Each structure stands twice: as structure tokens, then as C-alpha cells.
XYZ file of C-alpha atoms in Angstrom:
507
model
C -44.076 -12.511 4.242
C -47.961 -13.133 5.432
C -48.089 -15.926 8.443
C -51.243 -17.058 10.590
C -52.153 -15.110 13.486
C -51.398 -17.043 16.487
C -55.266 -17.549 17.270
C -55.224 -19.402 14.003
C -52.387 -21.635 15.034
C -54.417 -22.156 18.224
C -57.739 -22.882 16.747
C -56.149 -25.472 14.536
C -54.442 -27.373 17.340
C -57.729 -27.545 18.992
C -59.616 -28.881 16.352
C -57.296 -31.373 15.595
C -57.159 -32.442 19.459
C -61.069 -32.638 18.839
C -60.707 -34.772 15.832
C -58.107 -37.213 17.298
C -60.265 -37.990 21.016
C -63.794 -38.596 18.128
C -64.866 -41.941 17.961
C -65.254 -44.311 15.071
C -68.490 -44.480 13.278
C -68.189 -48.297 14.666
C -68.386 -47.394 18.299
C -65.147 -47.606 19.296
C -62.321 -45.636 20.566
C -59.382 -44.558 19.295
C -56.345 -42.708 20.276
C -53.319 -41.191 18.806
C -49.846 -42.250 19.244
C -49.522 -38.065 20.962
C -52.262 -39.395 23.489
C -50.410 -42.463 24.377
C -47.120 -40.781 24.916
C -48.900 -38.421 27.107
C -51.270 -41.105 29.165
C -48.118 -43.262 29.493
C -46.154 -40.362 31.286
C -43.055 -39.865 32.250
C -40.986 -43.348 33.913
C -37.990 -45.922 33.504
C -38.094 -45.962 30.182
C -37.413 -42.608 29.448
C -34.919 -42.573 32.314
C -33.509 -45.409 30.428
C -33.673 -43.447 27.356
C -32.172 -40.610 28.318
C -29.219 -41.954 29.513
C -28.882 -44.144 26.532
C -29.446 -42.030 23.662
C -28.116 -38.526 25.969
C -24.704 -40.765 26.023
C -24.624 -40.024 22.290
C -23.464 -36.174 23.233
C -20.523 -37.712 25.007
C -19.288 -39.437 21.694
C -19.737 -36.694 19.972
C -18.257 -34.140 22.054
C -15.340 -35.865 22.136
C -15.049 -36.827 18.450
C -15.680 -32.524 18.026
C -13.573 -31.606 20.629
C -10.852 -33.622 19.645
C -9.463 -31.379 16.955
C -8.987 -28.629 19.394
C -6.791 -30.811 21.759
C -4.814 -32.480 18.885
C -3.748 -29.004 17.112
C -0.839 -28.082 18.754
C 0.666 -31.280 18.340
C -0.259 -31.916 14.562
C 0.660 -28.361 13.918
C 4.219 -29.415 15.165
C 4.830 -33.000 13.666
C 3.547 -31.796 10.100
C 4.506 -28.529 10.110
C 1.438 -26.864 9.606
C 0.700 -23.167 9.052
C -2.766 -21.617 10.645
C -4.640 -22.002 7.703
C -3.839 -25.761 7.373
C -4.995 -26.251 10.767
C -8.069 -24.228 10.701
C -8.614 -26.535 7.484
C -8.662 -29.259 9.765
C -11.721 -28.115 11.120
C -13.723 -27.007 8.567
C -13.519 -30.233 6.954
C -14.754 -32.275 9.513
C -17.963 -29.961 10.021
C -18.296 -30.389 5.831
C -18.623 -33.635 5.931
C -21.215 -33.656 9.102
C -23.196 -30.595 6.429
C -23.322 -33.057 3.452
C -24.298 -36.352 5.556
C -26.356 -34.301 7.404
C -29.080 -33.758 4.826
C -28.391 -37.287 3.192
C -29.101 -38.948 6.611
C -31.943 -37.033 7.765
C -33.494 -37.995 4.165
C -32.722 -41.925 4.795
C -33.909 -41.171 8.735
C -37.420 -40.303 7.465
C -37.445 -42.701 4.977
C -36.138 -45.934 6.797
C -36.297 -45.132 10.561
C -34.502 -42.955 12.935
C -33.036 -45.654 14.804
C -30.882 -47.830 12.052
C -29.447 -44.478 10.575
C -28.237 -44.030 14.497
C -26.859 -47.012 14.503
C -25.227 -46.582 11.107
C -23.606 -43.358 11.493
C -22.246 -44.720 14.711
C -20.839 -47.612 13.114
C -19.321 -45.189 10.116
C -17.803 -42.730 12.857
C -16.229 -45.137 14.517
C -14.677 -46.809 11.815
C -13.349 -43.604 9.958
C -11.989 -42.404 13.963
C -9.737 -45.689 14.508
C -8.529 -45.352 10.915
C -7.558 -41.641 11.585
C -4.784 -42.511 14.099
C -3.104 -44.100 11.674
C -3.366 -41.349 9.365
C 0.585 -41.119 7.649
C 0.229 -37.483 6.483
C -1.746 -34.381 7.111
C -3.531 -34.762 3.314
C -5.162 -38.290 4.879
C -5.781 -36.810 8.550
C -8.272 -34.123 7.050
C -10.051 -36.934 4.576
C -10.448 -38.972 7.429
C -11.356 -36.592 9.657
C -14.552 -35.261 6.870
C -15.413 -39.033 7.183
C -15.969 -38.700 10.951
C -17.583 -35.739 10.778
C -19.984 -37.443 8.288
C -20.885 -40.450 10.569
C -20.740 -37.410 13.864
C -23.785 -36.211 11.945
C -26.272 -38.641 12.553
C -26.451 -38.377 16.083
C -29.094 -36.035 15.709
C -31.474 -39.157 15.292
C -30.543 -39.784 18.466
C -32.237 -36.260 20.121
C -35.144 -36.773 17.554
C -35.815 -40.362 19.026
C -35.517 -38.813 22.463
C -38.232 -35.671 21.604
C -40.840 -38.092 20.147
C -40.729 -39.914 23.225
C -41.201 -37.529 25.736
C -44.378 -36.695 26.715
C -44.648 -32.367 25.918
C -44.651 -30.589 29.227
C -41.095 -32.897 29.934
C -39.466 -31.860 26.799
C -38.754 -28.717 28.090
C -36.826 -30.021 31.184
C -35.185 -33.175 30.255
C -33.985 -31.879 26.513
C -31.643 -29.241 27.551
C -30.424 -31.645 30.262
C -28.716 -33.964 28.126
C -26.299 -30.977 27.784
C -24.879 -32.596 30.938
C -23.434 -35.405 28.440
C -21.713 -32.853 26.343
C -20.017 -31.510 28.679
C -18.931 -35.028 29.875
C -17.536 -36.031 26.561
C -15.922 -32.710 26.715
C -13.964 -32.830 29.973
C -12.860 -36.254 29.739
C -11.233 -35.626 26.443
C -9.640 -32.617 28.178
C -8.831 -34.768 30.915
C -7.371 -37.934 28.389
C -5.444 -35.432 26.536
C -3.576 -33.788 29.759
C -2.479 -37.692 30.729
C -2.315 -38.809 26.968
C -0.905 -35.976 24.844
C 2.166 -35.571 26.651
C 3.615 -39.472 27.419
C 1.788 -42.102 24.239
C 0.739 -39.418 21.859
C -2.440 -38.017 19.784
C -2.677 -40.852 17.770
C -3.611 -43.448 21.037
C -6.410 -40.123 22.426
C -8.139 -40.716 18.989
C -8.282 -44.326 19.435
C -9.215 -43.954 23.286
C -12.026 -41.440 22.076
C -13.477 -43.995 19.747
C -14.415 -46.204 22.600
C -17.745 -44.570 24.481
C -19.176 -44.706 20.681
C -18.170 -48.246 20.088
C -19.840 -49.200 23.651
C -22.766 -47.002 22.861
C -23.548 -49.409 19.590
C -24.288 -52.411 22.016
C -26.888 -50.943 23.931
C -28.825 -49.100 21.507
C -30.753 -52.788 20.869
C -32.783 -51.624 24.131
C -34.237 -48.190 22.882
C -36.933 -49.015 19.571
C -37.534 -47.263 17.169
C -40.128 -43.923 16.977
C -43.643 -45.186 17.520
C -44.469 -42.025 16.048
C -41.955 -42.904 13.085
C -44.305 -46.388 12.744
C -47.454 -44.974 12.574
C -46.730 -42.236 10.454
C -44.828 -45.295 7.884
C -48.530 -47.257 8.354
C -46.858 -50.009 10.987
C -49.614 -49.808 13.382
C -48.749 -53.288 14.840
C -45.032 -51.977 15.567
C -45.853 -48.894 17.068
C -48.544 -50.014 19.261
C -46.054 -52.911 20.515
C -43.368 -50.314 21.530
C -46.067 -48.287 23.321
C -46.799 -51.332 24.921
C -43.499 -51.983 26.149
C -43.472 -48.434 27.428
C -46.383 -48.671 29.109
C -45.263 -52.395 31.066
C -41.937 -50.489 32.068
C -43.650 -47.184 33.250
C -45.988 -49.536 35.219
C -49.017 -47.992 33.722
C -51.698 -48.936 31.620
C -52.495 -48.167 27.921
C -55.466 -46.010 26.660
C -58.257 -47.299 25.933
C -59.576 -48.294 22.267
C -57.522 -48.544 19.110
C -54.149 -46.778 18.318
C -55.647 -44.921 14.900
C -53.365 -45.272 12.050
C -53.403 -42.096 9.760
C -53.520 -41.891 6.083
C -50.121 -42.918 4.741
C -48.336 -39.833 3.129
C -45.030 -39.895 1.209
C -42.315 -39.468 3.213
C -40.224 -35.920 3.561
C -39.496 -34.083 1.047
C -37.143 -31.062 0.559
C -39.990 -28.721 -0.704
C -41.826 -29.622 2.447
C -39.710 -27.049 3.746
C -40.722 -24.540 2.050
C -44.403 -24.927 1.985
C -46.095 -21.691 2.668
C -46.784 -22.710 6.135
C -43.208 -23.107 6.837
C -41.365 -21.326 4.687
C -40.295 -18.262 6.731
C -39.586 -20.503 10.019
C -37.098 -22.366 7.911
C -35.179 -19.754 6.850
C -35.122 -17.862 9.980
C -34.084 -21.371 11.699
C -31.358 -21.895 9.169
C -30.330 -18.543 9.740
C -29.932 -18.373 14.061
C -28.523 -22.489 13.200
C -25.720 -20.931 10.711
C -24.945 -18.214 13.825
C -25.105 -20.471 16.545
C -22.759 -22.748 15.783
C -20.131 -20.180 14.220
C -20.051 -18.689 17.383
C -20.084 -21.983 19.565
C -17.008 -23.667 17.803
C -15.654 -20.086 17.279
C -15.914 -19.676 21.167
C -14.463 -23.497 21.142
C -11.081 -22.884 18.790
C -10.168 -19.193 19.843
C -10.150 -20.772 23.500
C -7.455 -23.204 22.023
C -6.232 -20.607 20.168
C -5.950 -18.083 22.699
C -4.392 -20.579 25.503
C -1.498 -21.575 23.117
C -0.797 -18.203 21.953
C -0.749 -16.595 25.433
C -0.704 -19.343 28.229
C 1.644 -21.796 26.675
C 4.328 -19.558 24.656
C 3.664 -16.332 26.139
C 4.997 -12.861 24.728
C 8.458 -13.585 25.583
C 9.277 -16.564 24.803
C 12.462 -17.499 22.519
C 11.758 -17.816 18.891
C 12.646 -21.417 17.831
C 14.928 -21.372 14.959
C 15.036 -23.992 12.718
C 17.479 -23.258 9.472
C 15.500 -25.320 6.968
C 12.524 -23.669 6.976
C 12.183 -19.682 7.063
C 8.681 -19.728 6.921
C 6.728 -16.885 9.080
C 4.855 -19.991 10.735
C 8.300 -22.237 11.758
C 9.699 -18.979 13.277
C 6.894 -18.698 15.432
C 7.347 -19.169 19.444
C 4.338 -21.239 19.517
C 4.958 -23.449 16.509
C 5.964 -26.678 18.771
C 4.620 -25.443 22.141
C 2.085 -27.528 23.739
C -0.847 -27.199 26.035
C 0.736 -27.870 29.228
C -1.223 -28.305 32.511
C -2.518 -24.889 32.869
C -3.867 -24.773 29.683
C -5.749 -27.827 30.526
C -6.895 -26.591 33.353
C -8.449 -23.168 32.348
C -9.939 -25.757 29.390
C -11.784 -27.491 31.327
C -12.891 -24.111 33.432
C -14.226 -23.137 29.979
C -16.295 -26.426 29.421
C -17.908 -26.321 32.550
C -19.787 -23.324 31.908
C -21.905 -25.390 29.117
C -24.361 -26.296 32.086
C -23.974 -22.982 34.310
C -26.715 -21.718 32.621
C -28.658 -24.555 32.448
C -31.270 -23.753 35.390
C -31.973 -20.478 34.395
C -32.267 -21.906 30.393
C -34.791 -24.411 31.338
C -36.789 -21.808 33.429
C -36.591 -19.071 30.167
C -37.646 -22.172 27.937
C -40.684 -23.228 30.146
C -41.767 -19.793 31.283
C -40.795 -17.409 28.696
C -41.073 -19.755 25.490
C -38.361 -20.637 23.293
C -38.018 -17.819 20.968
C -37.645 -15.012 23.831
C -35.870 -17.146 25.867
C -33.073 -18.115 22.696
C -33.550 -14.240 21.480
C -32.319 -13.097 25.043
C -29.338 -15.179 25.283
C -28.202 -14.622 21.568
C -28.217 -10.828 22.539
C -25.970 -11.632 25.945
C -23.508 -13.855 23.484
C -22.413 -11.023 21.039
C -22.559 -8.332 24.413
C -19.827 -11.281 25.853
C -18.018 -11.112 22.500
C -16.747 -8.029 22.857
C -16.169 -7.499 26.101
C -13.714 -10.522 25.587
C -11.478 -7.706 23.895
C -10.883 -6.059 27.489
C -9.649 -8.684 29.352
C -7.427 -7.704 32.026
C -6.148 -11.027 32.542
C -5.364 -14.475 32.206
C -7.871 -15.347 34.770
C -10.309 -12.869 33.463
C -10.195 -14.573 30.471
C -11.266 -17.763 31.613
C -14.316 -15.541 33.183
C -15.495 -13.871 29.982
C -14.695 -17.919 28.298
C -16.674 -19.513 31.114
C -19.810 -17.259 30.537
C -19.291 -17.816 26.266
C -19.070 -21.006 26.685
C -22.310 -20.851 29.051
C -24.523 -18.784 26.448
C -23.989 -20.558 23.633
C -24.503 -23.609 25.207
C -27.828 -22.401 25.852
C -28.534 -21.375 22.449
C -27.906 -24.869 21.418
C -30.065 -26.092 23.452
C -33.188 -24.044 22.956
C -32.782 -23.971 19.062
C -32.342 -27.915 19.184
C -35.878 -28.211 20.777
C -37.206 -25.464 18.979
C -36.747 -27.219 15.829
C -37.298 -31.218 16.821
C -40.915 -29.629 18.206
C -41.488 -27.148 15.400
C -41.633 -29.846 12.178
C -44.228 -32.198 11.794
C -43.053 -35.615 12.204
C -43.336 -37.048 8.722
C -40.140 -34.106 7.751
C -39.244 -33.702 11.502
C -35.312 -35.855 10.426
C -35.145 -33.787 7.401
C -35.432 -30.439 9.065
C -33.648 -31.351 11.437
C -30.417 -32.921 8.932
C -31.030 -29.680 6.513
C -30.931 -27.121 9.571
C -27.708 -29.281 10.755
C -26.346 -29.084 7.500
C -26.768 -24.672 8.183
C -25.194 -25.133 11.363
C -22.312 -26.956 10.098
C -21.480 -24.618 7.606
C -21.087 -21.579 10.312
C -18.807 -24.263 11.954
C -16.884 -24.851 8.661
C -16.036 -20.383 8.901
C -15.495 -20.336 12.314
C -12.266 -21.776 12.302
C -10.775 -19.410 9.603
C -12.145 -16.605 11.984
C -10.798 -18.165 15.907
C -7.126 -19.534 13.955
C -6.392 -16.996 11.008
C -8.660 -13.845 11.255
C -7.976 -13.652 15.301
C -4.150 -13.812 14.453
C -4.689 -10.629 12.382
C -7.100 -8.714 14.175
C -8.582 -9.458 17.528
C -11.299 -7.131 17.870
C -11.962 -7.618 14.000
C -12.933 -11.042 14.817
C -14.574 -10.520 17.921
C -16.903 -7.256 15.675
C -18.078 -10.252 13.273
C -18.854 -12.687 16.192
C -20.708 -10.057 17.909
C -22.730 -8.984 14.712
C -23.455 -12.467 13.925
C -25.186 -13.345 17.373
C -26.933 -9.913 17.256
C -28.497 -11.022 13.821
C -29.461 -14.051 15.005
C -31.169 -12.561 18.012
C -33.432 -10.781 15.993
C -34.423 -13.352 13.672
C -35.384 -15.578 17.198
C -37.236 -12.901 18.030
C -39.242 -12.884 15.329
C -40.247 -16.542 14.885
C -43.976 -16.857 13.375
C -44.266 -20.129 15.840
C -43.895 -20.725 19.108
C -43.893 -24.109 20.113
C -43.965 -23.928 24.175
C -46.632 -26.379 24.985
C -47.266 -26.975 21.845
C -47.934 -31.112 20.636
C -45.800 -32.435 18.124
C -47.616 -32.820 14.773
C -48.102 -35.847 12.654
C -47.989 -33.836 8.995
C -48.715 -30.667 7.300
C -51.693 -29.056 8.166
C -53.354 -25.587 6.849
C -55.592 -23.079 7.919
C -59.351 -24.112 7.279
C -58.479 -27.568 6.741
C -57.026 -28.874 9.711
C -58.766 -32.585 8.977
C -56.549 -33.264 6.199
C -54.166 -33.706 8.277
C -55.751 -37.268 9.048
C -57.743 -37.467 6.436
C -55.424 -37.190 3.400
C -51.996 -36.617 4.866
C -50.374 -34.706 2.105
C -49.994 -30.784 1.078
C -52.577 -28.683 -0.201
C -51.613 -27.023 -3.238
């Protein structure tokens, strides 16, 4: 597949920085909503910001984690077999891969921020109702539901990179994974104190409240400036950057904030325009195998701490004369986590930031395909050497460092992609490549809670070859976006004017 040399990519950037800083044929000045974001800088508003819209990883690590706390103790009160649970799963991440592309379609459409705030309201909503699911068939409906409001947080990152001013995307992005791994320890921690004395169904209602909170606040984060302009609202946008600009404490550019051609809005078969065909399918690709190894990591951690830390290899078989079933004769059928399990859980979820430092340097310094092909290679290397454990506490080791790696691959391909779509399709690549990512989250479970059961190092083989896949395909990224300015629309090679001009594709 033929792609522009990288001078080419260069060359246009260039010119279209030349064409942006022109003046008028009036006399006057103009600027670009990029040259504002960069003259404003860095300041309390995007301190502000990223605590705001960074506190959206805390819901939803806790809405995601949730199902691999609560498993042990639905599997016991309904009974369930390991498919049935692993079913529990998969649904939820099916209905974050169908609202996925449905919201990031509305998010480009009608604005980044009320499809936020929607799909906040919607997850909440469907959460409370699912502790008072009466039987397993309702729990996973209600459960898809969550998953489909779960999926609009995204807006909440995109809101975040269009924002930032470029050389602080790659710092302050992977940060927020500080918030995930919040929301993931105190659901841990809720569980360890809830689980055992009021039950699941009061941790799902507890783990609805940082999202309901989280609505009341978003009124002080607007929406996109660059979202306005590229929509025509020139009076909105330049107002936010305004307000920006009075909170940083510094002043505006000069001139006037140039309004661009309006274009229609994004569109699937922006995609796969020529320009960006091959760097969507090699993103969908390393999405897909990112997160089936992340929740894969996630559910044979749960899996592996019930099986081994909670029953053990010698513990009684419960016997229970009205069922004969393979899965009610099991010594783990009604065991629960107890607080060791909890514990090593925990251990596990801190490693999401361990490799933060050294991610953010790799991102900066080495660009964010090396940097996300390097530790996709290290994740299926960890995979296997999970099989030779010695240990319970060398388990948590080889967990701790999984947990670490793929962390990091989130992060880098989640700023790889917000930077690498222009911003009239920037939702919708985002909601399509989420929609990829959740299906490698809807296999994963079959692999970490059925597979796993059956063969251990047959599961761990397919993680491993997974990863390695998606190594390559980072590798081997046509763009690289380090330094790189976010772009307004679709430009091509020996045209790069259009991009103002007429802001449509060439044909």
C-alpha cells in the first residue's frame, strides 16, 4: 500500500503553518484556533481540566472493573458455569463496541461535550438499575447498557487532547492513567469491606456515585473550541479561548480567530480515504490486541486468584445433591476472594502507573510508534513467562509488570490516535477504533475464564502472539505524530490549501 514519504508529511505541515500565520488581503491578522491553544499555554484551566475530565477514568474503571470483583459472588448466588460468567463480560464491552461508533458519530456531529454528559447520565442510570437485577438473564442486559453509556467517556480524553497545547500532550495524557488506577483500587478496596458484610448489589450502587458527582461539575469545562470552529461558531469558540486565556492569566493573539470553510461533518469513508486508509487499519488492528490482552491480563488475575489463592488444590469439593453439574462440584464454585486475594489485586493494579515515567520519556523521545512497538513486544515476552511462575508471590510479580505494559500500551495508542485524525473525524476515529478495542475485550474473557481452565499455556501462546502482531503493525505506522499539530480536516499532497480553502476530500 503506497503512503507519503515523511518529507512530504513535513512539507505539508509547513505550508499549512505558512498559510494559517498569512494575513488577510484587508490588512489584518488572523490566527488559528492551533495558535491560540499554543500562545495561551499551559495554566489553571487545564489543571482544572485535567482533573475534571481525568476523573472520568475513575468512573470508568470502576464501572469495568466491577465485573471482575462481583464474579465470584454472582457465580455462586446464580449458579453460573464459566462460560456464563465470561458472558458477563463480553456483553458489557458489546455494548461499549456498538455505542461506541454511534456516539463518536453524534460527538462530531453535535459536540463532544453533551454526548459526555449523556453517556454519563445513561451509565449511571443503567448501573443503579443493575443492583436490582432479579436474575442473571437481566444482570447481563443491564450490564450491555452500562457498557454502552461507559463508552462515551472517550469524549472526555478527546476534549482533554484538543485543549492541550502539543508539546504537553505528551506528558499530561498518559498521566491521567493515575485516575484509572484510582477507580481501580478503590473498587478493590469497596469490595474487600463491601463484598463480604452488605453484598454486590450495594458495591454497584456505591460505584455509581463518582459518575453521578462527576455530572455536576462538567458545567465548568466548555465545549472544544476546536469542535466550534470547525462547526462555523466562531463567536463560541473565540469566547472559550477567551475564558482560557483570563484563567491562564495571559493574553490572546493578536487579530481575528479565522473561521475555516465549513465541511460536512465525519463520515465513515473518511476513514478510509487514501491518506488514511492503512493507519486505520493498522490502528484498529494494535486497538483489537491491546485491549484483549489488557482485560485478558484483568480477568485471568481474577481468575487465577480464585482458582489458586482462594480454593487452592486441596480444598474439599462442595457437594450439593441437586445439581451434578461439573461446575457445582467444583471447590471454587462458592469460594470468595478473601483478603489476600484483595490484596495481591490491588498489587496488580498498581503497576498501571509503574511504567509511567519511563512511557512518557519513550513517547516524548522515541515517538509513539517505537515507543508502543517496544512495549507490545515486552507484553507477549511477559505472557509467557507467566507460565513459569514459581509462586504465589511470583505471580503477583509477572501480574504487576502485565498489568504495567499494557497500561502503557493504552496509553500511547490513546494519544496516538486523538493526535493522528483530523479534528472534523477526530470522535469518529476515535468511537470506531473503540468499537475494535472492545471487541478484543468481548474474546478476552472466553480466553482468561474458559480457554485458561483448559489449557494454560494455550492461552497464554494466543496472548503472546496477539501482542507480538500488534508490535509489528506499531512498528510500521506510515505517521508519526510526535510533535506533530493537530489538524483541522483532510489534507493531500500538493494541495495542502484546501484544507482551508474548501475543507472537504479530493476525489
Amino acid at each position: 500500500m503506497a503512503t507519503a514519504p515523511k518529507e512530504a508529511e513535513n512539507t505539508i505541515g509547513l505550508e499549512e503553518i505558512r498559510m494559517e500565520r498569512q494575513e488577510s488581503p484587508k490588512g489584518h491578522k488572523m490566527f488559528t484556533v492551533e495558535e491560540a491553544v499554543e500562545a495561551i499555554g499551559f495554566g489553571r484551566f487545564h489543571i482544572l481540566l485535567f482533573l475534571i475530565m481525568g476523573s472520568t477514568g475513575v468512573a470508568e474503571a470502576m464501572e469495568i472493573m466491577l465485573i471482575a470483583v462481583v464474579s465470584p459472588l454472582i457465580r455462586c448466588e446464580w449458579q453460573l458455569q464459566d462460560w456464563q460468567v465470561a458472558l458477563v463480560t463480553t456483553m458489557v464491552f458489546f455494548g461499549y463496541m456498538v455505542f461506541s461508533i454511534v456516539l463518536g458519530l453524534l460527538a462530531d456531529r453535535y459536540g463532544r461535550w453533551k454526548i459526555l454528559l449523556l453517556s454519563f447520565l445513561w451509565g449511571a442510570y443503567f448501573s443503579l438499575l443493575t443492583s436490582f437485577a432479579p436474575s442473571y438473564i437481566w444482570f447481563v442486559f443491564l450490564r450491555a447498557m452500562v457498557g454502552g453509556g461507559v463508552s462515551g467517556h472517550a469524549q472526555g480524553l478527546i476534549i482533554k487532547t484538543e485543549f492541550l497545547p502539543t508539546k504537553y500532550r505528551g506528558y499530561m495524557l498518559p498521566l491521567s492513567q493515575v485516575f484509572w488506577l484510582a477507580g481501580s483500587m478503590l473498587i478493590i478496596g469497596l469490595a474487600s469491606v463491601v463484598n463480604p458484610t452488605i453484598g454486590w448489589r450495594w458495591l454497584i450502587r456505591i460505584a455509581s456515585i463518582p459518575g453521578i458527582l462527576l455530572i455536576l461539575v462538567f458545567k465548568f469545562i466548555p465545549e472544544s473550541a476546536r469542535y466550534n470552529i470547525s462547526m462555523g461558531n466562531v463567536a463560541a469558540a473565540l469566547a472559550t479561548l477567551q475564558r482560557i486565556a483570563k484563567m491562564n492569566g495571559v493574553a490572546m493573539p493578536e487579530g481575528v480567530l479565522r473561521e475555516p470553510a465549513k465541511e460536512r461533518r465525519g463520515r465513515f469513508k473518511d476513514l478510509i480515504h487514501p491518506k488514511y486508509l492503512r493507519t486505520t487499519l493498522q490502528i484498529w488492528i494494535i486497538w483489537l490486541g491491546i485491549a484483549f490482552a489488557y482485560y485478558g491480563v484483568i480477568l485471568a488475575s481474577a481468575e487465577l486468584l480464585e482458582r489458586d489463592l482462594v480454593c487452592g488444590s486441596s480444598a474439599p469439593p462442595v457437594q450439593d445433591s441437586g445439581d451434578d453439574s461439573e461446575e457445582s462440584r467444583s471447590p471454587c464454585h462458592c469460594c470468595l476472594f478473601g483478603p489476600t486475594a484483595y490484596q495481591t489485586m490491588i498489587i496488580s493494579a498498581v503497576g498501571e502507573i509503574a511504567l509511567n515515567p519511563l512511557n512518557i520519556v519513550g513517547i516524548n523521545f522515541l515517538g509513539r510508534r517505537l515507543s508502543l512497538s517496544i512495549t507490545m513486544g515486552c507484553t507477549a515476552l511477559f505472557f509467557l513467562l507467566l507460565n513459569s511462575y514459581p509462586s504465589s508471590a511470583g505471580m503477583t510479580g509477572f501480574l504487576f509488570m502485565l498489568r504495567a505494559l499494557v497500561s502503557a500500551n493504552f496509553n500511547t495508542i490513546y494519544i496516538y490516535t486523538a493526535e493522528v485524525y483530523p479534528t472534523t473525524m477526530r470522535a469518529l476515529g476515535m468511537g470506531t477504533s473503540g468499537s475494535l478495542c472492545r471487541v478484543g475485550a468481548m474474546v478476552a474473557p472466553f480466553i482468561s475464564q474458559v480457554l485458561m481452565n483448559a489449557s494454560f499455556l494455550g492461552a497464554l501462546c494466543l496472548f503472546s502472539s496477539v501482542c507480538a502482531v500488534c508490535a509489528i503493525s506499531a512498528f510500521t505506522l506510515p505517521i508519526e505524530t510526535k510533535g506533530r499539530a493537530l489538524q483541522v480536516c483532510i489534507t493531500t499532497t500538493g494541495a495542502p490549501a484546501k484544507c482551508y480553502s474548501k475543507c472537504s476530500l479530493e476525489t
